[in-house]
Amino acid sequence: MKARALVTVLLVALLLVPVLAPAQPKLIVGILHIGSTNDAGYNQAHAEGIQVMKRNLPEVEVIEVENVPEGADAERLMESMIKRGARLIIPASFGYLEPALRVAQRNPDVKFAHPGGYKRLPNLTTYWASTPEAFYLLGMAAGKVTKTNKIGYVVALPISFFLANINAFELGARAVNPQVETRVVFTGTFLDPAKEATAAAALLDQGADVLGVIVDSPITVVQTAEKRGAYSVGYHYLGAQTFAPKGWISGVAFTWGNLYTRFARQVMDGTFKSENILGSLNDDLLVMAPFGPAVPPDTAALVGARRKDLAAGKAHPFTGPLKDNTGVERVKAGEVFPLTDLGKMNWLVEGVVGQPR
Amino acid sequence: MRHPRLAPLARFGGLLVIGLGAFALLLLVFGRNPLRAYADIFASTLGDSYGFSETLVKVAPLLLTALAVAVPSRIWLINVGGEGQLYVGALCATWAALNLADWPRGPLLAVMALLGFAGGGAWAAIAGMLRARGWASETISTLLLNYVAILLVHYVVFGPWRDPEGLNYPQTTPFADGAILPAWPGSRVHLGLLLGLLAVAAFAFVIARTRWGLEMRAVGGNVEAAHRLGLPINRYVIVLMIVGGGLAGLAGMTEVSAIQGRLRPSLSPGYGYTGFLISWMAGGHPVGIVVAAFVLAVITAGGDILQMTQALPGSVVNILMAVLLFVVLGRPQARA
Amino acid sequence: MRSLMTGAVVAGTPLLYATLAEVIGQRAGVVNLGLEGVMLVGAVTGFVTTVLTGSATAGVLAAALAGALLNALFAWLVVDRRANQLATGLALMFAGVGLSALLGASYVGRPITGLVELPVPGLARLPVVGPALFSHDALVYAAVPIALLMHWGLFSTRWGLAVRAVGENPVAAFAAGRNPRVVQYQALLLAGALGGIAGADLSIGVAKTWAEWMTAGRGFIAVALVIFARWQPRRAIAGAALFGGAISLQLLLQTRGIPISPFILDMLPYVLSLAVLAAWGGTGRRAAPASLGRVFQGSQ
């Protein structure tokens, strides 16, 4: 009698084990960062996106690795993540594309989402947010705020996306202030704080009173501008505003959270598609930072109105005629440079001082 | 000792243990579990066939860059320029890959390898000639040339050789199939590993069984005496630097061809410097080089895992490498 | 022009401290190729201390201490254990890279005020020269005086004489009653402190942030600069200014729209060093401390 009771109890207990055992995550997501997730910039934006995804989907587990160099190491890391059960990989840097393509080919049942790339596979999708419109608006604000009509931009590399941003910025600035000139300095690398500080100082010495920045971490340039009483325009991450309480004009930031949540859901219910996702200000991938105290309300209103035009398709940042800064005509009158072709933009527009090569 | 051949190996093993222990202590100080850390490293690099093949992928260039240091070290030349020589070799091989893209695979790869060797060799020859003339120590000149070489690669990749389809990103167009070094099917282990092992074997043969090996030993042992014997010291200086640099250049060719498939600034994560450490840990000894290359490949590959499982920055394995070298360098000096 | 001068001063200051560190070590007969690692450890320690205490001064002091400690390890290996200087130096670099990454990992992205600019009243208003020379922080102002102090110390004090004697010929120095071991330790500790300060200047002064391997090879440039300066602290000032200028020249030319590839320009410091090395260094020259020659020829 007692033995039977004992056996019954044991059986019931055994049946309960799967219920009581810690739940296996429904999905493991792996993400690779090229830099540190505290850079108040590119990498932190991706990291925040992952945090938002985790909040929305608590049953998803994440493997996150920082400072992964591009090349062979990235490939090995992705395979390691897959071995640990990752079924969605986000290689969050342009240079991870080739390794990711190879890993994707070897692991067809694992899904990949690569930002800013230009090649796809059935299990590798590409995503980005089109920033030129936002930069156009930023340019308008900066063009109104600047007193010296000189704006400096510290940029990592002359990649097409970045050139397009600068061009849009200058065109927006010119639209409200025909005398504005933007000078660009390329540091040659995504992150080198000492060089960025020197470049920023040099631009300020040349008379710029607004500094923009397109490197992984905007901290150095924004801080330098703030210290010297200049205005600043940010990129990648909203938090950069805290480094420039007085001089902040605005910025544009990536908000990947909802997109990542969507990716995770798609992988979990098998509806993952490979496509060219290009977000914009009109959806939840991109957001413009609130204007800083330096921007007067009428400028804010002007910018707001143009934003509506852009959203409605009534205006376009790259409307012809446009010449580049060596005098060559790039866009004819009456035409526009399509935003889907940004990969081919390897020139800087008239009014920008700098070399895209 | 009962087995005199085993004694140095046992000593090396002992030093390895001390080094691993010191690193374990550091991990403890930072609140991590060293046993788990080591277990993770070994499991991921040696625990399965993929991990093992990846470790071999890392060993391949390290063998060559270690030789780049070991060969000149026979006459006490210190070549710290493996990194730069690797880059220049890759640069020259890339030229062939881009300009002779329609050649059949065999000849194309042969030309690339030759150019890789020639490029690295020529780069090292600069330092060799400066040293032979008594104008500059090769230690410093090779070090400086490293930076020049990397900047040279940056220049071509941002400029004349930039891929027009690559979103203006700094990289060349991808190599044609004929320019890709073949690998063992199913893995990334490529012909470069074989080249590396052959080079080590050739090195061992030359120093043990040829006249040149004897002459190098004489020059390395007593420069004055060698000079009086009429040995062509300056020629050895230049030749050995060329050979060393050439081997590093060959490593550059194999990396750019087999692993990367195009030239990018991020070609090498410091293989040249790691090769230097390997050669020193092994005392320039061929078998030691193979063993040390393996050990360091495991360690550097293991860094990624530490990031994932121990929440440590990947560069922390640099400390382990350094500690191991400290232990080897700081050992009681039995005159070898 | 003003930009160039300012750039030369700002970029040259960490180079000057680093070069001085290497000078004093090499004068005592020890080559430290791992200066890069010492600078990194100094940079991260300085930054973290500044974040935690809010005081840049504390940061600089902590950086000096950290640099000295790391170099003490180097000194023990090289002086007491007679390890090969070049290999140990490179290993030290690796150690510095790894240690600094480890220490700094949780401090990336923290804001600091860092070293504040202290414009010299009156002089700072001079056209061109004013902002270029008289509108910097304390570490920049201190650099040249420290270089001059070291020059005086090396050539006009007994200790300096001891250092140079040990660097020329440790055996003879020993016979003359000096203790080479103690002298080399002292020189290396001082070198470590200076190297740490060089790193701190980068993280607390110039960039006011921390990133892995932010020294980007400046430690190696310093090793070359020592030769350029012919092991004399006074000449190191000129050398550092020149090379600092070269680094910022590249960025400046871009802002002017001058179409030279930035990478070709970036090569300038290294090519210059090489040229100088070939012209003035040489293994046969008398400028270098004699026992260094043996280090470079590999018999030590």
JSON list of N, CA and C in Angstrom, two decimals, chain C residues 175-206:
[
{"chain": "C", "resi": 175, "resn": "ALA", "atom": "N", "xyz": [81.97, 49.03, -11.50]},
{"chain": "C", "resi": 175, "resn": "ALA", "atom": "CA", "xyz": [83.33, 49.12, -10.96]},
{"chain": "C", "resi": 175, "resn": "ALA", "atom": "C", "xyz": [83.55, 50.48, -10.33]},
{"chain": "C", "resi": 176, "resn": "ALA", "atom": "N", "xyz": [82.88, 51.49, -10.85]},
{"chain": "C", "resi": 176, "resn": "ALA", "atom": "CA", "xyz": [83.07, 52.83, -10.32]},
{"chain": "C", "resi": 176, "resn": "ALA", "atom": "C", "xyz": [82.20, 53.08, -9.10]},
{"chain": "C", "resi": 177, "resn": "GLY", "atom": "N", "xyz": [81.52, 52.06, -8.62]},
{"chain": "C", "resi": 177, "resn": "GLY", "atom": "CA", "xyz": [80.80, 52.23, -7.38]},
{"chain": "C", "resi": 177, "resn": "GLY", "atom": "C", "xyz": [79.31, 52.46, -7.51]},
{"chain": "C", "resi": 178, "resn": "ARG", "atom": "N", "xyz": [78.80, 52.46, -8.76]},
{"chain": "C", "resi": 178, "resn": "ARG", "atom": "CA", "xyz": [77.35, 52.64, -8.88]},
{"chain": "C", "resi": 178, "resn": "ARG", "atom": "C", "xyz": [76.70, 51.27, -8.88]},
{"chain": "C", "resi": 179, "resn": "ASN", "atom": "N", "xyz": [75.44, 51.25, -8.59]},
{"chain": "C", "resi": 179, "resn": "ASN", "atom": "CA", "xyz": [74.70, 50.00, -8.66]},
{"chain": "C", "resi": 179, "resn": "ASN", "atom": "C", "xyz": [73.78, 50.04, -9.88]},
{"chain": "C", "resi": 180, "resn": "PRO", "atom": "N", "xyz": [74.21, 49.40, -10.96]},
{"chain": "C", "resi": 180, "resn": "PRO", "atom": "CA", "xyz": [73.41, 49.52, -12.19]},
{"chain": "C", "resi": 180, "resn": "PRO", "atom": "C", "xyz": [71.96, 49.08, -11.99]},
{"chain": "C", "resi": 181, "resn": "ARG", "atom": "N", "xyz": [71.80, 48.07, -11.20]},
{"chain": "C", "resi": 181, "resn": "ARG", "atom": "CA", "xyz": [70.46, 47.54, -11.00]},
{"chain": "C", "resi": 181, "resn": "ARG", "atom": "C", "xyz": [69.54, 48.61, -10.40]},
{"chain": "C", "resi": 182, "resn": "VAL", "atom": "N", "xyz": [70.00, 49.25, -9.35]},
{"chain": "C", "resi": 182, "resn": "VAL", "atom": "CA", "xyz": [69.17, 50.26, -8.71]},
{"chain": "C", "resi": 182, "resn": "VAL", "atom": "C", "xyz": [68.90, 51.42, -9.66]},
{"chain": "C", "resi": 183, "resn": "VAL", "atom": "N", "xyz": [69.94, 51.84, -10.35]},
{"chain": "C", "resi": 183, "resn": "VAL", "atom": "CA", "xyz": [69.77, 52.97, -11.28]},
{"chain": "C", "resi": 183, "resn": "VAL", "atom": "C", "xyz": [68.77, 52.64, -12.37]},
{"chain": "C", "resi": 184, "resn": "GLN", "atom": "N", "xyz": [68.89, 51.41, -12.91]},
{"chain": "C", "resi": 184, "resn": "GLN", "atom": "CA", "xyz": [67.96, 51.06, -13.99]},
{"chain": "C", "resi": 184, "resn": "GLN", "atom": "C", "xyz": [66.53, 50.98, -13.47]},
{"chain": "C", "resi": 185, "resn": "TYR", "atom": "N", "xyz": [66.36, 50.45, -12.29]},
{"chain": "C", "resi": 185, "resn": "TYR", "atom": "CA", "xyz": [65.01, 50.42, -11.70]},
{"chain": "C", "resi": 185, "resn": "TYR", "atom": "C", "xyz": [64.46, 51.82, -11.57]},
{"chain": "C", "resi": 186, "resn": "GLN", "atom": "N", "xyz": [65.30, 52.72, -11.04]},
{"chain": "C", "resi": 186, "resn": "GLN", "atom": "CA", "xyz": [64.82, 54.09, -10.85]},
{"chain": "C", "resi": 186, "resn": "GLN", "atom": "C", "xyz": [64.41, 54.71, -12.18]},
{"chain": "C", "resi": 187, "resn": "ALA", "atom": "N", "xyz": [65.28, 54.52, -13.18]},
{"chain": "C", "resi": 187, "resn": "ALA", "atom": "CA", "xyz": [64.97, 55.10, -14.49]},
{"chain": "C", "resi": 187, "resn": "ALA", "atom": "C", "xyz": [63.68, 54.52, -15.04]},
{"chain": "C", "resi": 188, "resn": "LEU", "atom": "N", "xyz": [63.52, 53.22, -14.91]},
{"chain": "C", "resi": 188, "resn": "LEU", "atom": "CA", "xyz": [62.33, 52.59, -15.47]},
{"chain": "C", "resi": 188, "resn": "LEU", "atom": "C", "xyz": [61.07, 52.97, -14.73]},
{"chain": "C", "resi": 189, "resn": "LEU", "atom": "N", "xyz": [61.16, 53.17, -13.42]},
{"chain": "C", "resi": 189, "resn": "LEU", "atom": "CA", "xyz": [59.98, 53.61, -12.69]},
{"chain": "C", "resi": 189, "resn": "LEU", "atom": "C", "xyz": [59.57, 55.00, -13.15]},
{"chain": "C", "resi": 190, "resn": "LEU", "atom": "N", "xyz": [60.56, 55.86, -13.31]},
{"chain": "C", "resi": 190, "resn": "LEU", "atom": "CA", "xyz": [60.27, 57.20, -13.79]},
{"chain": "C", "resi": 190, "resn": "LEU", "atom": "C", "xyz": [59.69, 57.14, -15.19]},
{"chain": "C", "resi": 191, "resn": "ALA", "atom": "N", "xyz": [60.28, 56.28, -16.01]},
{"chain": "C", "resi": 191, "resn": "ALA", "atom": "CA", "xyz": [59.78, 56.12, -17.38]},
{"chain": "C", "resi": 191, "resn": "ALA", "atom": "C", "xyz": [58.33, 55.66, -17.35]},
{"chain": "C", "resi": 192, "resn": "GLY", "atom": "N", "xyz": [58.03, 54.72, -16.47]},
{"chain": "C", "resi": 192, "resn": "GLY", "atom": "CA", "xyz": [56.66, 54.23, -16.39]},
{"chain": "C", "resi": 192, "resn": "GLY", "atom": "C", "xyz": [55.69, 55.32, -16.01]},
{"chain": "C", "resi": 193, "resn": "ALA", "atom": "N", "xyz": [56.12, 56.15, -15.05]},
{"chain": "C", "resi": 193, "resn": "ALA", "atom": "CA", "xyz": [55.23, 57.23, -14.63]},
{"chain": "C", "resi": 193, "resn": "ALA", "atom": "C", "xyz": [54.97, 58.19, -15.79]},
{"chain": "C", "resi": 194, "resn": "LEU", "atom": "N", "xyz": [56.02, 58.53, -16.52]},
{"chain": "C", "resi": 194, "resn": "LEU", "atom": "CA", "xyz": [55.86, 59.45, -17.65]},
{"chain": "C", "resi": 194, "resn": "LEU", "atom": "C", "xyz": [54.99, 58.84, -18.74]},
{"chain": "C", "resi": 195, "resn": "GLY", "atom": "N", "xyz": [55.20, 57.54, -18.98]},
{"chain": "C", "resi": 195, "resn": "GLY", "atom": "CA", "xyz": [54.38, 56.88, -19.99]},
{"chain": "C", "resi": 195, "resn": "GLY", "atom": "C", "xyz": [52.91, 56.87, -19.58]},
{"chain": "C", "resi": 196, "resn": "GLY", "atom": "N", "xyz": [52.68, 56.63, -18.28]},
{"chain": "C", "resi": 196, "resn": "GLY", "atom": "CA", "xyz": [51.31, 56.66, -17.79]},
{"chain": "C", "resi": 196, "resn": "GLY", "atom": "C", "xyz": [50.69, 58.03, -17.98]},
{"chain": "C", "resi": 197, "resn": "ILE", "atom": "N", "xyz": [51.48, 59.06, -17.71]},
{"chain": "C", "resi": 197, "resn": "ILE", "atom": "CA", "xyz": [50.97, 60.43, -17.87]},
{"chain": "C", "resi": 197, "resn": "ILE", "atom": "C", "xyz": [50.66, 60.70, -19.34]},
{"chain": "C", "resi": 198, "resn": "ALA", "atom": "N", "xyz": [51.51, 60.19, -20.23]},
{"chain": "C", "resi": 198, "resn": "ALA", "atom": "CA", "xyz": [51.25, 60.37, -21.66]},
{"chain": "C", "resi": 198, "resn": "ALA", "atom": "C", "xyz": [49.89, 59.80, -22.02]},
{"chain": "C", "resi": 199, "resn": "GLY", "atom": "N", "xyz": [49.62, 58.60, -21.53]},
{"chain": "C", "resi": 199, "resn": "GLY", "atom": "CA", "xyz": [48.33, 57.98, -21.80]},
{"chain": "C", "resi": 199, "resn": "GLY", "atom": "C", "xyz": [47.19, 58.78, -21.20]},
{"chain": "C", "resi": 200, "resn": "ALA", "atom": "N", "xyz": [47.41, 59.27, -19.97]},
{"chain": "C", "resi": 200, "resn": "ALA", "atom": "CA", "xyz": [46.35, 60.03, -19.31]},
{"chain": "C", "resi": 200, "resn": "ALA", "atom": "C", "xyz": [46.06, 61.30, -20.09]},
{"chain": "C", "resi": 201, "resn": "ASP", "atom": "N", "xyz": [47.09, 61.90, -20.65]},
{"chain": "C", "resi": 201, "resn": "ASP", "atom": "CA", "xyz": [46.86, 63.11, -21.43]},
{"chain": "C", "resi": 201, "resn": "ASP", "atom": "C", "xyz": [45.91, 62.82, -22.59]},
{"chain": "C", "resi": 202, "resn": "LEU", "atom": "N", "xyz": [46.07, 61.65, -23.18]},
{"chain": "C", "resi": 202, "resn": "LEU", "atom": "CA", "xyz": [45.19, 61.28, -24.28]},
{"chain": "C", "resi": 202, "resn": "LEU", "atom": "C", "xyz": [43.75, 61.12, -23.81]},
{"chain": "C", "resi": 203, "resn": "SER", "atom": "N", "xyz": [43.58, 60.40, -22.71]},
{"chain": "C", "resi": 203, "resn": "SER", "atom": "CA", "xyz": [42.21, 60.08, -22.32]},
{"chain": "C", "resi": 203, "resn": "SER", "atom": "C", "xyz": [41.53, 61.18, -21.53]},
{"chain": "C", "resi": 204, "resn": "ILE", "atom": "N", "xyz": [42.28, 61.90, -20.70]},
{"chain": "C", "resi": 204, "resn": "ILE", "atom": "CA", "xyz": [41.64, 62.95, -19.89]},
{"chain": "C", "resi": 204, "resn": "ILE", "atom": "C", "xyz": [41.80, 64.33, -20.52]},
{"chain": "C", "resi": 205, "resn": "GLY", "atom": "N", "xyz": [42.84, 64.47, -21.34]},
{"chain": "C", "resi": 205, "resn": "GLY", "atom": "CA", "xyz": [43.11, 65.79, -21.88]},
{"chain": "C", "resi": 205, "resn": "GLY", "atom": "C", "xyz": [42.60, 65.98, -23.29]},
{"chain": "C", "resi": 206, "resn": "VAL", "atom": "N", "xyz": [43.08, 65.14, -24.19]},
{"chain": "C", "resi": 206, "resn": "VAL", "atom": "CA", "xyz": [42.76, 65.36, -25.60]},
{"chain": "C", "resi": 206, "resn": "VAL", "atom": "C", "xyz": [41.35, 64.86, -25.95]}
]
